[in-house]
Amino acid sequence: MKASDLAPPFTESVTTMFTTMLDCKSIQVSGQPSFKHDSSLLDITAFIGLSGPDRGTVTLTLSKQTALNLASAFIGMEYEEVDEDVTDCVAEMINMIAGGAKVNLPNEGNGPYELGLPTVVQGKDYTISSPAKEVWFDIPFESDLGVFRLQLSFESMKADNQHPA
Amino acid sequence: MNALIVDDSGVIRKIIAKTLSQTNVDEAIQATDGQEAVDIVADKGDDIGIILLDWNMPNKSGLEALKEIRGMGYKTPVIMVTTEAEKSRVIEAIKAGANNYIVKPFTPDVIQKKLKDTCDWI
C-alpha cells in the first residue's frame, strides 16, 4: 500500500474527530508529510496497532500543552497538569483516529481491520527502535488546540519508501 | 431506572455519564470491561434499563459481553458505542442482540437521540 493511499483516511479521521468531539474550528496538515521517523518525539506519545489486510502502527505525538488543551476541550473542564484523565483522553483519541481511518483503508475485500488497544507513553527520554526496513510516514498537523504529529508505519509501505507521496 | 456505561476509557464514561445526567436516568453505573458488565447485569438485572457498550476492551470485548447478557436471558436495550464503523461490524452486533449503534466520535446530541430512539422510558 502506498503512503498516498494510507494517509488520506487518517487525515480525514483526524479532522472528523477534532471538529466533532473537540469543537475545533481550525485543523489542517501543516507541512509536507514525509518519510521519516523523527526521534524528537514530543511530551506524550500514544500508539495503537492495526492488523488484518495489512499490519501497522499509528502514533500520535503531542506537547504537554496540546494534550492539556485537547483534554480540556474533550471533557469540558480545565486541566493544568497531565493526569490520568489527560492520558486517557490521548489514548481515546488515537483509538478514534485509527478506528475512523480503518473503515476507509483499502482492504481489497480481505475483511475489516482489527484495532489493538492504545498505549500512552509520557516523557521524551526514550527511543523507539524499529526493524531496519520499517519506514514511517510523518504527518504534521496544526489546530486551534496546538500542534501535533501523526506517524504511520505499515508493512506494505516498505515498497513505497523511495517514492514518497 | 439505571443505565450501565461500559468502556475502558474513563473520559468516555465521564462524557456519557454527563449526557445521561441530563435525562431521567437515576444512576449511571460504570464498568471498565465486558466481564465487569456481565457481572453487574447478573447482580442488578432488571434495575438496568439501558446499556451503552464499547466494543474493544481488555479482558472481555463488548460483543462477547453482549452475547453473554443475551444468553442469560436479559432483554435490556443495548447501544453499542464504538469506533468499529464497518457495516459488517454493525450487522454482527445487531445479530448478537444490539438494539442500536453509535460510532465514535459522537456528540452529546447523538447520544440523546439514540437513547430516545432505543428506550421508551427516556
mmCIF file of C-alpha atoms in Angstrom:
data_model
loop_
_atom_site.group_PDB
_atom_site.id
_atom_site.type_symbol
_atom_site.label_atom_id
_atom_site.label_comp_id
_atom_site.label_asym_id
_atom_site.label_seq_id
_atom_site.Cartn_x
_atom_site.Cartn_y
_atom_site.Cartn_z
ATOM 1 C CA MET A 1 0.000 0.000 0.000
ATOM 2 C CA LYS A 2 1.353 3.431 -0.883
ATOM 3 C CA ALA A 3 1.560 6.165 1.700
ATOM 4 C CA SER A 4 -0.542 8.250 -0.672
ATOM 5 C CA ASP A 5 -3.357 5.695 -0.198
ATOM 6 C CA LEU A 6 -2.829 5.348 3.531
ATOM 7 C CA ALA A 7 -2.567 8.963 4.592
ATOM 8 C CA PRO A 8 -5.933 10.434 3.424
ATOM 9 C CA PRO A 9 -8.166 8.191 5.608
ATOM 10 C CA PHE A 10 -6.082 9.171 8.628
ATOM 11 C CA THR A 11 -6.062 12.904 7.911
ATOM 12 C CA GLU A 12 -9.830 12.764 7.302
ATOM 13 C CA SER A 13 -10.336 10.865 10.552
ATOM 14 C CA VAL A 14 -8.247 13.406 12.493
ATOM 15 C CA THR A 15 -10.322 16.244 11.037
ATOM 16 C CA THR A 16 -13.615 14.499 11.855
ATOM 17 C CA MET A 17 -12.580 13.821 15.434
ATOM 18 C CA PHE A 18 -11.330 17.358 16.046
ATOM 19 C CA THR A 19 -14.432 19.011 14.623
ATOM 20 C CA THR A 20 -16.936 16.558 16.154
ATOM 21 C CA MET A 21 -15.673 15.924 19.673
ATOM 22 C CA LEU A 22 -13.397 18.904 20.285
ATOM 23 C CA ASP A 23 -15.433 21.581 18.510
ATOM 24 C CA CYS A 24 -12.185 22.664 16.855
ATOM 25 C CA LYS A 25 -12.687 25.316 14.169
ATOM 26 C CA SER A 26 -9.290 25.053 12.514
ATOM 27 C CA ILE A 27 -7.413 21.819 11.906
ATOM 28 C CA GLN A 28 -5.121 21.092 8.976
ATOM 29 C CA VAL A 29 -1.959 19.372 7.810
ATOM 30 C CA SER A 30 0.798 21.914 8.443
ATOM 31 C CA GLY A 31 3.571 20.976 6.072
ATOM 32 C CA GLN A 32 4.717 18.299 3.742
ATOM 33 C CA PRO A 33 4.118 14.766 5.036
ATOM 34 C CA SER A 34 7.348 12.844 4.660
ATOM 35 C CA PHE A 35 9.083 9.528 5.196
ATOM 36 C CA LYS A 36 10.949 9.923 8.423
ATOM 37 C CA HIS A 37 10.675 8.744 11.974
ATOM 38 C CA ASP A 38 11.692 11.816 13.863
ATOM 39 C CA SER A 39 13.133 10.651 17.159
ATOM 40 C CA SER A 40 12.420 14.050 18.721
ATOM 41 C CA LEU A 41 9.027 12.887 19.910
ATOM 42 C CA LEU A 42 7.047 15.338 21.969
ATOM 43 C CA ASP A 43 5.977 15.054 25.617
ATOM 44 C CA ILE A 44 3.241 12.485 25.156
ATOM 45 C CA THR A 45 3.007 9.719 22.566
ATOM 46 C CA ALA A 46 0.110 7.330 22.010
ATOM 47 C CA PHE A 47 0.429 4.117 19.987
ATOM 48 C CA ILE A 48 -2.136 1.758 18.520
ATOM 49 C CA GLY A 49 -1.744 -1.309 16.321
ATOM 50 C CA LEU A 50 -3.842 -2.347 13.337
ATOM 51 C CA SER A 51 -3.949 -5.823 11.822
ATOM 52 C CA GLY A 52 -5.879 -7.558 9.069
ATOM 53 C CA PRO A 53 -5.361 -6.856 5.354
ATOM 54 C CA ASP A 54 -2.148 -5.030 6.354
ATOM 55 C CA ARG A 55 -0.335 -4.663 9.670
ATOM 56 C CA GLY A 56 0.845 -1.403 11.114
ATOM 57 C CA THR A 57 1.251 1.037 13.957
ATOM 58 C CA VAL A 58 -0.112 4.549 14.287
ATOM 59 C CA THR A 59 1.331 7.059 16.750
ATOM 60 C CA LEU A 60 0.046 10.416 17.911
ATOM 61 C CA THR A 61 2.722 12.619 19.494
ATOM 62 C CA LEU A 62 2.000 15.965 21.088
ATOM 63 C CA SER A 63 3.310 18.522 23.565
ATOM 64 C CA LYS A 64 2.109 18.694 27.148
ATOM 65 C CA GLN A 65 0.233 21.940 26.416
ATOM 66 C CA THR A 66 -1.508 20.487 23.368
ATOM 67 C CA ALA A 67 -2.512 17.431 25.425
ATOM 68 C CA LEU A 68 -3.950 19.680 28.152
ATOM 69 C CA ASN A 69 -5.843 21.724 25.554
ATOM 70 C CA LEU A 70 -7.254 18.589 23.921
ATOM 71 C CA ALA A 71 -8.337 17.082 27.239
ATOM 72 C CA SER A 72 -9.994 20.329 28.312
ATOM 73 C CA ALA A 73 -11.940 20.507 25.044
ATOM 74 C CA PHE A 74 -12.743 16.776 25.085
ATOM 75 C CA ILE A 75 -14.023 16.538 28.655
ATOM 76 C CA GLY A 76 -15.302 20.075 29.090
ATOM 77 C CA MET A 77 -13.225 21.043 32.126
ATOM 78 C CA GLU A 78 -9.840 22.737 32.520
ATOM 79 C CA TYR A 79 -6.716 20.650 33.057
ATOM 80 C CA GLU A 80 -3.403 22.172 34.174
ATOM 81 C CA GLU A 81 -1.390 19.013 34.778
ATOM 82 C CA VAL A 82 -1.126 15.763 32.874
ATOM 83 C CA ASP A 83 -3.093 13.276 34.956
ATOM 84 C CA GLU A 84 -4.949 10.035 34.306
ATOM 85 C CA ASP A 85 -7.792 11.870 32.555
ATOM 86 C CA VAL A 86 -5.393 13.563 30.130
ATOM 87 C CA THR A 87 -3.513 10.378 29.185
ATOM 88 C CA ASP A 88 -6.825 8.526 28.933
ATOM 89 C CA CYS A 89 -8.069 11.259 26.613
ATOM 90 C CA VAL A 90 -4.994 10.943 24.367
ATOM 91 C CA ALA A 91 -5.447 7.144 24.304
ATOM 92 C CA GLU A 92 -9.077 7.512 23.274
ATOM 93 C CA MET A 93 -8.089 9.967 20.555
ATOM 94 C CA ILE A 94 -5.627 7.602 18.871
ATOM 95 C CA ASN A 95 -8.296 4.911 19.200
ATOM 96 C CA MET A 96 -10.878 7.060 17.428
ATOM 97 C CA ILE A 97 -8.428 8.293 14.790
ATOM 98 C CA ALA A 98 -7.370 4.752 13.875
ATOM 99 C CA GLY A 99 -10.935 3.454 14.132
ATOM 100 C CA GLY A 100 -12.257 6.190 11.875
ATOM 101 C CA ALA A 101 -9.484 5.632 9.342
ATOM 102 C CA LYS A 102 -9.594 1.842 9.145
ATOM 103 C CA VAL A 103 -13.067 1.792 7.636
ATOM 104 C CA ASN A 104 -11.689 3.758 4.660
ATOM 105 C CA LEU A 105 -8.363 1.968 4.222
ATOM 106 C CA PRO A 106 -8.030 -0.119 1.071
ATOM 107 C CA ASN A 107 -8.579 -3.776 2.010
ATOM 108 C CA GLU A 108 -9.247 -5.446 -1.355
ATOM 109 C CA GLY A 109 -12.104 -7.468 0.122
ATOM 110 C CA ASN A 110 -9.954 -9.012 2.823
ATOM 111 C CA GLY A 111 -12.254 -8.105 5.670
ATOM 112 C CA PRO A 112 -12.122 -5.325 8.234
ATOM 113 C CA TYR A 113 -9.011 -4.267 10.106
ATOM 114 C CA GLU A 114 -8.695 -5.198 13.771
ATOM 115 C CA LEU A 115 -7.762 -2.470 16.247
ATOM 116 C CA GLY A 116 -5.433 -3.117 19.143
ATOM 117 C CA LEU A 117 -5.677 -1.374 22.488
ATOM 118 C CA PRO A 118 -3.936 2.025 22.762
ATOM 119 C CA THR A 119 -0.805 2.656 24.839
ATOM 120 C CA VAL A 120 0.362 6.069 26.064
ATOM 121 C CA VAL A 121 3.959 6.981 26.956
ATOM 122 C CA GLN A 122 4.912 10.201 28.778
ATOM 123 C CA GLY A 123 8.283 11.930 28.573
ATOM 124 C CA LYS A 124 10.939 12.318 25.886
ATOM 125 C CA ASP A 125 13.670 10.252 27.464
ATOM 126 C CA TYR A 126 13.214 7.123 25.404
ATOM 127 C CA THR A 127 13.970 5.816 21.942
ATOM 128 C CA ILE A 128 11.757 3.760 19.688
ATOM 129 C CA SER A 129 13.653 1.018 17.904
ATOM 130 C CA SER A 130 12.144 -0.463 14.775
ATOM 131 C CA PRO A 131 13.202 -3.229 12.426
ATOM 132 C CA ALA A 132 15.773 -1.902 9.943
ATOM 133 C CA LYS A 133 13.409 -1.969 6.966
ATOM 134 C CA GLU A 134 10.489 -0.382 8.783
ATOM 135 C CA VAL A 135 9.529 3.049 7.452
ATOM 136 C CA TRP A 136 7.411 5.772 8.978
ATOM 137 C CA PHE A 137 5.219 8.347 7.282
ATOM 138 C CA ASP A 138 5.052 11.544 9.321
ATOM 139 C CA ILE A 139 2.077 13.922 9.022
ATOM 140 C CA PRO A 140 2.354 17.254 10.927
ATOM 141 C CA PHE A 141 -0.873 18.991 11.985
ATOM 142 C CA GLU A 142 -1.733 22.389 13.392
ATOM 143 C CA SER A 143 -5.007 23.303 15.061
ATOM 144 C CA ASP A 144 -6.659 25.801 17.381
ATOM 145 C CA LEU A 145 -5.667 23.482 20.201
ATOM 146 C CA GLY A 146 -1.979 23.161 19.300
ATOM 147 C CA VAL A 147 0.370 21.288 17.007
ATOM 148 C CA PHE A 148 0.847 17.525 16.917
ATOM 149 C CA ARG A 149 2.088 14.796 14.611
ATOM 150 C CA LEU A 150 0.599 11.555 13.373
ATOM 151 C CA GLN A 151 3.032 8.856 12.255
ATOM 152 C CA LEU A 152 2.126 5.737 10.295
ATOM 153 C CA SER A 153 4.118 2.584 9.735
ATOM 154 C CA PHE A 154 2.577 -0.275 7.767
ATOM 155 C CA GLU A 155 4.274 -3.379 6.408
ATOM 156 C CA SER A 156 3.180 -2.662 2.865
ATOM 157 C CA MET A 157 4.676 0.838 2.986
ATOM 158 C CA LYS A 158 8.138 -0.598 2.536
ATOM 159 C CA ALA A 159 7.859 -0.726 -1.236
ATOM 160 C CA ASP A 160 6.756 2.892 -1.334
ATOM 161 C CA ASN A 161 9.695 4.172 0.715
ATOM 162 C CA GLN A 162 11.701 5.524 -2.159
ATOM 163 C CA HIS A 163 8.726 7.265 -3.710
ATOM 164 C CA PRO A 164 7.079 9.452 -1.098
ATOM 165 C CA ALA A 165 3.648 10.841 -1.843
ATOM 166 C CA MET B 1 -34.256 3.304 36.089
ATOM 167 C CA ASN B 2 -30.461 2.992 35.891
ATOM 168 C CA ALA B 3 -28.044 2.939 32.973
ATOM 169 C CA LEU B 4 -24.848 0.908 32.618
ATOM 170 C CA ILE B 5 -21.918 2.533 30.796
ATOM 171 C CA VAL B 6 -19.237 0.065 29.712
ATOM 172 C CA ASP B 7 -15.972 1.494 28.356
ATOM 173 C CA ASP B 8 -12.309 1.045 29.274
ATOM 174 C CA SER B 9 -11.831 4.793 28.748
ATOM 175 C CA GLY B 10 -12.627 6.806 31.858
ATOM 176 C CA VAL B 11 -13.114 10.003 29.883
ATOM 177 C CA ILE B 12 -15.668 8.392 27.571
ATOM 178 C CA ARG B 13 -17.550 7.101 30.627
ATOM 179 C CA LYS B 14 -17.488 10.639 32.065
ATOM 180 C CA ILE B 15 -18.777 12.202 28.848
ATOM 181 C CA ILE B 16 -21.620 9.683 28.504
ATOM 182 C CA ALA B 17 -22.477 9.969 32.223
ATOM 183 C CA LYS B 18 -22.676 13.752 31.859
ATOM 184 C CA THR B 19 -25.131 13.343 28.977
ATOM 185 C CA LEU B 20 -27.194 10.825 30.946
ATOM 186 C CA SER B 21 -27.361 13.237 33.891
ATOM 187 C CA GLN B 22 -29.469 15.495 31.662
ATOM 188 C CA THR B 23 -32.093 12.743 31.256
ATOM 189 C CA ASN B 24 -34.345 10.936 33.708
ATOM 190 C CA VAL B 25 -31.784 8.169 34.308
ATOM 191 C CA ASP B 26 -31.483 7.683 38.093
ATOM 192 C CA GLU B 27 -27.914 6.359 38.231
ATOM 193 C CA ALA B 28 -25.179 5.817 35.640
ATOM 194 C CA ILE B 29 -23.376 2.672 36.767
ATOM 195 C CA GLN B 30 -19.924 2.260 35.190
ATOM 196 C CA ALA B 31 -17.942 -0.798 34.126
ATOM 197 C CA THR B 32 -14.441 -0.866 32.623
ATOM 198 C CA ASP B 33 -14.648 -4.066 30.571
ATOM 199 C CA GLY B 34 -17.036 -6.703 29.289
ATOM 200 C CA GLN B 35 -16.609 -9.065 32.218
ATOM 201 C CA GLU B 36 -17.431 -6.353 34.728
ATOM 202 C CA ALA B 37 -20.517 -5.529 32.672
ATOM 203 C CA VAL B 38 -21.713 -9.144 32.689
ATOM 204 C CA ASP B 39 -21.150 -9.343 36.469
ATOM 205 C CA ILE B 40 -23.113 -6.123 37.078
ATOM 206 C CA VAL B 41 -26.011 -7.268 34.896
ATOM 207 C CA ALA B 42 -26.057 -10.624 36.696
ATOM 208 C CA ASP B 43 -26.207 -8.773 40.027
ATOM 209 C CA LYS B 44 -28.562 -5.892 39.263
ATOM 210 C CA GLY B 45 -30.530 -7.407 36.388
ATOM 211 C CA ASP B 46 -33.772 -5.626 35.690
ATOM 212 C CA ASP B 47 -32.727 -2.478 37.595
ATOM 213 C CA ILE B 48 -30.707 -1.579 34.496
ATOM 214 C CA GLY B 49 -32.834 -0.015 31.796
ATOM 215 C CA ILE B 50 -30.177 0.685 29.166
ATOM 216 C CA ILE B 51 -26.598 -0.443 28.458
ATOM 217 C CA LEU B 52 -24.111 1.670 26.475
ATOM 218 C CA LEU B 53 -21.398 -0.737 25.420
ATOM 219 C CA ASP B 54 -17.953 -0.215 23.900
ATOM 220 C CA TRP B 55 -16.602 -2.952 21.615
ATOM 221 C CA ASN B 56 -12.801 -3.057 22.039
ATOM 222 C CA MET B 57 -11.893 -3.540 25.692
ATOM 223 C CA PRO B 58 -9.397 -5.645 27.618
ATOM 224 C CA ASN B 59 -10.400 -8.927 29.322
ATOM 225 C CA LYS B 60 -13.729 -9.319 27.526
ATOM 226 C CA SER B 61 -14.935 -7.400 24.469
ATOM 227 C CA GLY B 62 -18.276 -5.672 24.277
ATOM 228 C CA LEU B 63 -19.506 -8.159 21.673
ATOM 229 C CA GLU B 64 -18.650 -11.109 23.911
ATOM 230 C CA ALA B 65 -20.362 -9.407 26.846
ATOM 231 C CA LEU B 66 -23.450 -8.708 24.736
ATOM 232 C CA LYS B 67 -23.711 -12.368 23.722
ATOM 233 C CA GLU B 68 -23.410 -13.455 27.374
ATOM 234 C CA ILE B 69 -26.012 -10.941 28.547
ATOM 235 C CA ARG B 70 -28.463 -12.134 25.897
ATOM 236 C CA GLY B 71 -27.551 -15.753 26.743
ATOM 237 C CA MET B 72 -28.509 -15.052 30.355
ATOM 238 C CA GLY B 73 -31.952 -14.058 29.105
ATOM 239 C CA TYR B 74 -31.772 -10.297 29.664
ATOM 240 C CA LYS B 75 -33.546 -8.202 27.045
ATOM 241 C CA THR B 76 -32.167 -4.882 28.360
ATOM 242 C CA PRO B 77 -31.736 -2.452 25.429
ATOM 243 C CA VAL B 78 -28.087 -2.223 24.360
ATOM 244 C CA ILE B 79 -26.486 0.603 22.352
ATOM 245 C CA MET B 80 -23.015 -0.144 21.038
ATOM 246 C CA VAL B 81 -20.753 2.956 21.313
ATOM 247 C CA THR B 82 -17.624 2.129 19.368
ATOM 248 C CA THR B 83 -15.019 3.057 16.780
ATOM 249 C CA GLU B 84 -15.985 -0.078 14.804
ATOM 250 C CA ALA B 85 -17.731 1.564 11.862
ATOM 251 C CA GLU B 86 -17.678 -1.130 9.165
ATOM 252 C CA LYS B 87 -21.107 -2.317 8.030
ATOM 253 C CA SER B 88 -20.093 -5.924 8.735
ATOM 254 C CA ARG B 89 -19.366 -4.985 12.360
ATOM 255 C CA VAL B 90 -22.743 -3.253 12.750
ATOM 256 C CA ILE B 91 -24.523 -6.330 11.364
ATOM 257 C CA GLU B 92 -22.500 -8.586 13.678
ATOM 258 C CA ALA B 93 -23.545 -6.517 16.696
ATOM 259 C CA ILE B 94 -27.212 -6.378 15.684
ATOM 260 C CA LYS B 95 -27.223 -10.159 15.164
ATOM 261 C CA ALA B 96 -25.744 -10.582 18.642
ATOM 262 C CA GLY B 97 -28.605 -8.563 20.096
ATOM 263 C CA ALA B 98 -27.602 -4.880 19.970
ATOM 264 C CA ASN B 99 -30.593 -2.554 19.617
ATOM 265 C CA ASN B 100 -28.753 0.493 18.331
ATOM 266 C CA TYR B 101 -25.295 1.661 17.309
ATOM 267 C CA ILE B 102 -23.233 4.832 17.790
ATOM 268 C CA VAL B 103 -19.906 5.316 16.019
ATOM 269 C CA LYS B 104 -17.211 7.314 17.842
ATOM 270 C CA PRO B 105 -16.556 10.214 17.607
ATOM 271 C CA PHE B 106 -20.021 11.336 18.687
ATOM 272 C CA THR B 107 -21.693 14.442 20.037
ATOM 273 C CA PRO B 108 -23.955 14.543 23.126
ATOM 274 C CA ASP B 109 -26.893 15.200 20.774
ATOM 275 C CA VAL B 110 -26.316 11.874 19.055
ATOM 276 C CA ILE B 111 -26.285 10.058 22.398
ATOM 277 C CA GLN B 112 -29.519 11.773 23.422
ATOM 278 C CA LYS B 113 -31.243 10.914 20.147
ATOM 279 C CA LYS B 114 -30.171 7.268 20.171
ATOM 280 C CA LEU B 115 -31.288 6.922 23.794
ATOM 281 C CA LYS B 116 -34.743 8.220 22.912
ATOM 282 C CA ASP B 117 -34.895 6.054 19.774
ATOM 283 C CA THR B 118 -33.960 2.957 21.774
ATOM 284 C CA CYS B 119 -35.782 3.388 25.106
ATOM 285 C CA ASP B 120 -39.430 4.261 25.576
ATOM 286 C CA TRP B 121 -38.762 5.342 29.184
ATOM 287 C CA ILE B 122 -36.122 8.045 28.444
#
